[in-house]
């Protein structure tokens, strides 16, 4: 896969997977047009952006085999880079011609390090599960949007309970915005009713293996430890790349 990145109106830090580099707005139109030769094995990658040292970090997860080309253009309205994928053969041909013209001005994907770090970090990731975790309006099943400020479903639930408790004596309705993108991680509450059997409370309080096997894996991960590992890897990478607190 090859990714085109349009000129940036601001100084920009761009990252592809665990590699990153800086592009000055004064030099972005003098020799940088994107990243080429993104490997298909492993197929899951992430591109991330930051417009200033204290700006929000955001980015998109994608599979490198969804298309041969991907393009990011800066949206003045949203103030972020937004993606586009060729929708038909005519657009794909246009991207092909663009690549032939700009190939030598695109940065090659950094060579896989000896430890094959990215493969290790994404070993358990499965695309359909990432889509489920990240279901939101900016997720179109081809790309998944994540940023520093996104909350989790669990955080929203806790916030709603706190606000309702504080306002229980008023008639004001408390509404948590539902249109905002969230991360739908598995809710893990060790001291909940679901985590402890009534006749094994002491045992389950000290040993969480029953909760792991019969609740977490069975209800949320179709009895697959690999699925749970994948979610943990996704959360770790979102915390590292985007500084996402909920992750």
Coordinates of C-alpha atoms in Angstrom, one line a residue:
X1 CA 0.0 0.0 0.0
X2 CA 1.0 3.6 -0.7
X3 CA -0.3 6.6 1.3
X4 CA -0.5 10.1 -0.2
X5 CA -0.5 13.0 2.3
X6 CA -1.4 16.5 1.1
X7 CA 0.4 19.7 2.1
X8 CA -0.1 20.7 5.7
X9 CA -0.9 24.2 6.8
X10 CA 0.8 23.6 10.1
X11 CA 3.9 22.0 11.4
X12 CA 3.2 18.4 11.7
X13 CA 4.4 15.2 13.4
X14 CA 3.4 12.1 11.4
X15 CA 3.7 8.5 12.5
X16 CA 3.3 5.3 10.8
X17 CA 3.1 2.4 13.2
X18 CA 5.9 2.9 15.8
X19 CA 7.9 5.2 13.5
X20 CA 7.5 9.0 13.4
X21 CA 9.0 12.1 11.8
X22 CA 8.4 15.8 11.7
X23 CA 7.3 17.9 8.6
X24 CA 7.5 21.7 8.6
X25 CA 4.7 23.5 6.9
X26 CA 7.3 25.5 5.1
X27 CA 8.9 22.4 3.6
X28 CA 5.9 20.1 3.2
X29 CA 5.5 21.1 -0.4
X30 CA 9.1 20.7 -1.3
X31 CA 9.7 16.9 -1.3
X32 CA 7.2 15.0 0.9
X33 CA 4.1 13.5 -0.6
X34 CA 3.4 10.5 1.5
X35 CA 4.6 7.0 2.6
X36 CA 5.1 4.1 0.2
X37 CA 5.5 0.3 0.4
X38 CA 3.6 -0.3 3.6
X39 CA 3.8 -4.1 4.1
X40 CA 0.8 -6.4 4.0
X41 CA 2.2 -8.7 6.6
X42 CA 1.3 -7.8 9.2
X43 CA -1.7 -6.1 7.5
X44 CA -2.9 -3.9 10.4
X45 CA -1.3 -0.5 10.7
X46 CA -1.9 2.9 12.1
X47 CA -1.1 6.4 10.8
X48 CA -1.1 9.2 13.4
X49 CA -0.9 13.0 13.4
X50 CA -0.1 15.8 15.8
X51 CA -0.2 19.4 14.8
X52 CA 1.8 20.9 17.7
X53 CA 3.6 19.8 20.8
X54 CA 0.5 20.3 22.9
X55 CA -2.1 19.5 20.2
X56 CA -4.4 16.5 20.2
X57 CA -3.1 13.3 18.8
X58 CA -5.3 11.5 16.3
X59 CA -5.0 8.9 13.7
X60 CA -6.5 6.0 11.8
X61 CA -6.1 2.3 12.0
X62 CA -6.3 0.4 8.7
X63 CA -5.6 -2.8 6.8
X64 CA -2.9 -2.4 4.2
X65 CA -4.7 -4.9 1.9
X66 CA -8.0 -2.9 1.6
X67 CA -6.6 -0.9 -1.3
X68 CA -3.3 -0.2 -3.1
X69 CA -3.7 3.5 -2.4
X70 CA -4.9 5.7 0.5
X71 CA -5.0 9.5 0.6
X72 CA -5.2 12.0 3.4
X73 CA -6.2 15.6 2.8
X74 CA -6.3 18.4 5.4
X75 CA -9.9 19.5 6.2
X76 CA -10.0 23.2 7.3
X77 CA -13.5 22.6 8.7
X78 CA -12.5 19.7 10.9
X79 CA -8.9 20.8 11.3
X80 CA -7.6 17.3 10.9
X81 CA -6.4 15.1 8.0
X82 CA -9.3 13.0 6.6
X83 CA -8.9 9.9 4.5
X84 CA -10.2 8.8 1.2
X85 CA -10.0 5.4 -0.6
X86 CA -10.4 4.9 -4.3
X87 CA -14.1 4.1 -4.9
X88 CA -13.9 2.9 -8.5
X89 CA -11.6 1.9 -11.2
X90 CA -11.3 5.4 -12.5
X91 CA -10.2 6.8 -9.1
X92 CA -7.8 3.8 -8.7
X93 CA -6.2 4.7 -12.1
X94 CA -5.9 8.3 -11.1
X95 CA -4.1 7.2 -7.9
X96 CA -1.9 5.0 -9.9
X97 CA -0.9 7.8 -12.2
X98 CA -0.3 10.1 -9.2
X99 CA 2.0 7.4 -7.7
X100 CA 4.0 7.1 -10.9
X101 CA 4.5 10.9 -10.8
X102 CA 5.4 11.3 -7.1
X103 CA 6.9 7.9 -6.2
X104 CA 10.4 9.3 -5.8
X105 CA 9.1 12.1 -3.5
X106 CA 7.5 9.6 -1.1
X107 CA 9.1 8.2 2.0
X108 CA 9.6 4.5 2.1
X109 CA 8.2 2.5 5.0
X110 CA 11.0 2.0 7.5
X111 CA 12.7 -1.4 7.3
X112 CA 11.3 -3.9 9.7
X113 CA 13.7 -4.0 12.7
X114 CA 15.5 -7.1 13.6
X115 CA 13.2 -7.8 16.5
X116 CA 10.2 -7.5 14.2
X117 CA 8.6 -5.2 16.8
X118 CA 5.4 -4.3 14.9
X119 CA 4.6 -7.9 14.2
X120 CA 4.9 -8.6 18.0
X121 CA 2.9 -5.6 19.0
X122 CA 0.0 -6.5 16.7
X123 CA 0.2 -10.3 16.8
X124 CA -3.3 -10.8 18.2
X125 CA -5.1 -8.0 16.5
X126 CA -8.1 -9.0 14.3
X127 CA -9.7 -6.3 12.2
X128 CA -13.4 -7.3 12.9
X129 CA -12.7 -7.0 16.6
X130 CA -11.1 -3.6 16.3
X131 CA -14.2 -2.4 14.3
X132 CA -16.5 -3.7 17.1
X133 CA -14.4 -1.9 19.8
X134 CA -14.3 1.3 17.8
X135 CA -17.8 1.5 16.3
X136 CA -18.5 5.2 15.6
X137 CA -19.3 7.6 12.9
X138 CA -15.7 8.1 11.9
X139 CA -15.2 4.3 11.6
X140 CA -16.3 3.1 8.1
X141 CA -15.1 -0.5 8.5
X142 CA -12.1 0.4 6.3
X143 CA -10.5 2.9 8.7
X144 CA -10.8 3.3 12.4
X145 CA -10.5 6.8 13.9
X146 CA -8.9 7.2 17.4
X147 CA -7.7 10.3 19.3
X148 CA -6.5 11.5 22.7
X149 CA -9.8 12.6 23.9
X150 CA -12.0 9.6 23.1
X151 CA -13.6 8.1 26.2
X152 CA -14.7 4.5 26.8
X153 CA -18.2 3.2 27.2
X154 CA -17.3 2.2 30.8
X155 CA -16.2 5.8 31.5
X156 CA -19.4 7.2 30.1
X157 CA -21.5 4.8 32.2
X158 CA -19.7 5.8 35.4
X159 CA -20.0 9.5 34.5
X160 CA -23.7 9.1 33.9
X161 CA -24.2 7.4 37.3
X162 CA -22.3 10.1 39.1
X163 CA -24.2 12.9 37.5
X164 CA -27.6 11.2 38.2
X165 CA -26.6 10.8 41.8
X166 CA -25.6 14.4 42.2
X167 CA -28.8 15.6 40.5
X168 CA -31.3 13.1 41.9
X169 CA -33.2 15.8 43.7
X170 CA -33.7 17.9 40.6
X171 CA -35.8 17.3 37.6
X172 CA -33.0 18.1 35.2
X173 CA -32.3 15.2 32.8
X174 CA -28.7 14.2 32.5
X175 CA -27.7 13.3 29.0
X176 CA -24.3 11.9 28.0
X177 CA -23.7 12.6 24.3
X178 CA -24.1 9.4 22.3
X179 CA -22.9 10.7 19.0
X180 CA -19.3 11.1 20.0
X181 CA -17.0 8.3 19.1
X182 CA -16.1 6.0 22.0
X183 CA -14.0 2.9 22.6
X184 CA -16.1 -0.1 23.5
X185 CA -13.6 -2.1 25.6
X186 CA -14.7 -5.1 27.6
X187 CA -16.0 -3.9 31.0
X188 CA -14.0 -5.6 33.7
X189 CA -15.2 -5.0 37.3
X190 CA -13.6 -7.4 39.7
X191 CA -15.8 -6.6 42.7
X192 CA -19.1 -6.8 40.8
X193 CA -21.9 -9.3 41.3
X194 CA -21.0 -10.9 38.0
X195 CA -17.5 -11.5 39.2
X196 CA -18.3 -13.5 42.3
X197 CA -20.6 -16.5 42.7
X198 CA -22.8 -16.3 45.8
X199 CA -21.5 -19.6 47.2
X200 CA -17.8 -18.9 46.4
X201 CA -17.4 -15.2 47.3
X202 CA -14.2 -15.6 49.2
X203 CA -12.6 -17.8 46.6
X204 CA -13.7 -15.6 43.7
X205 CA -12.6 -12.5 45.5
X206 CA -9.1 -13.8 45.8
X207 CA -8.9 -15.8 42.5
X208 CA -10.4 -14.2 39.3
X209 CA -9.9 -17.3 37.1
X210 CA -13.7 -18.1 37.3
X211 CA -14.6 -14.6 36.3
X212 CA -12.1 -14.6 33.4
X213 CA -13.2 -17.9 32.0
X214 CA -17.0 -17.8 32.6
X215 CA -17.7 -14.1 32.2
X216 CA -15.1 -12.2 30.4
X217 CA -14.1 -14.8 27.8
X218 CA -17.5 -16.4 27.5
X219 CA -19.6 -13.3 27.2
X220 CA -17.2 -10.9 25.3
X221 CA -14.6 -12.9 23.5
X222 CA -16.3 -16.2 22.4
X223 CA -14.1 -18.2 24.7
X224 CA -10.9 -17.0 23.0
X225 CA -7.9 -15.9 25.0
X226 CA -6.3 -14.6 21.7
X227 CA -9.3 -12.3 21.3
X228 CA -8.7 -10.8 24.8
X229 CA -5.0 -10.5 24.1
X230 CA -5.9 -8.6 20.9
X231 CA -8.0 -6.1 22.8
X232 CA -5.3 -5.6 25.4
X233 CA -2.8 -4.9 22.6
X234 CA -5.1 -2.5 20.9
X235 CA -5.6 -0.6 24.2
X236 CA -1.9 -0.5 24.9
X237 CA -1.1 0.9 21.4
X238 CA -3.9 3.5 21.7
X239 CA -2.4 4.6 25.0
X240 CA 1.1 4.8 23.6
X241 CA 0.4 6.5 20.3
X242 CA -2.5 8.8 21.2
X243 CA -2.1 9.2 25.0
X244 CA -5.7 8.0 25.3
X245 CA -6.5 7.9 29.0
X246 CA -9.4 5.4 28.8
X247 CA -7.1 2.9 27.1

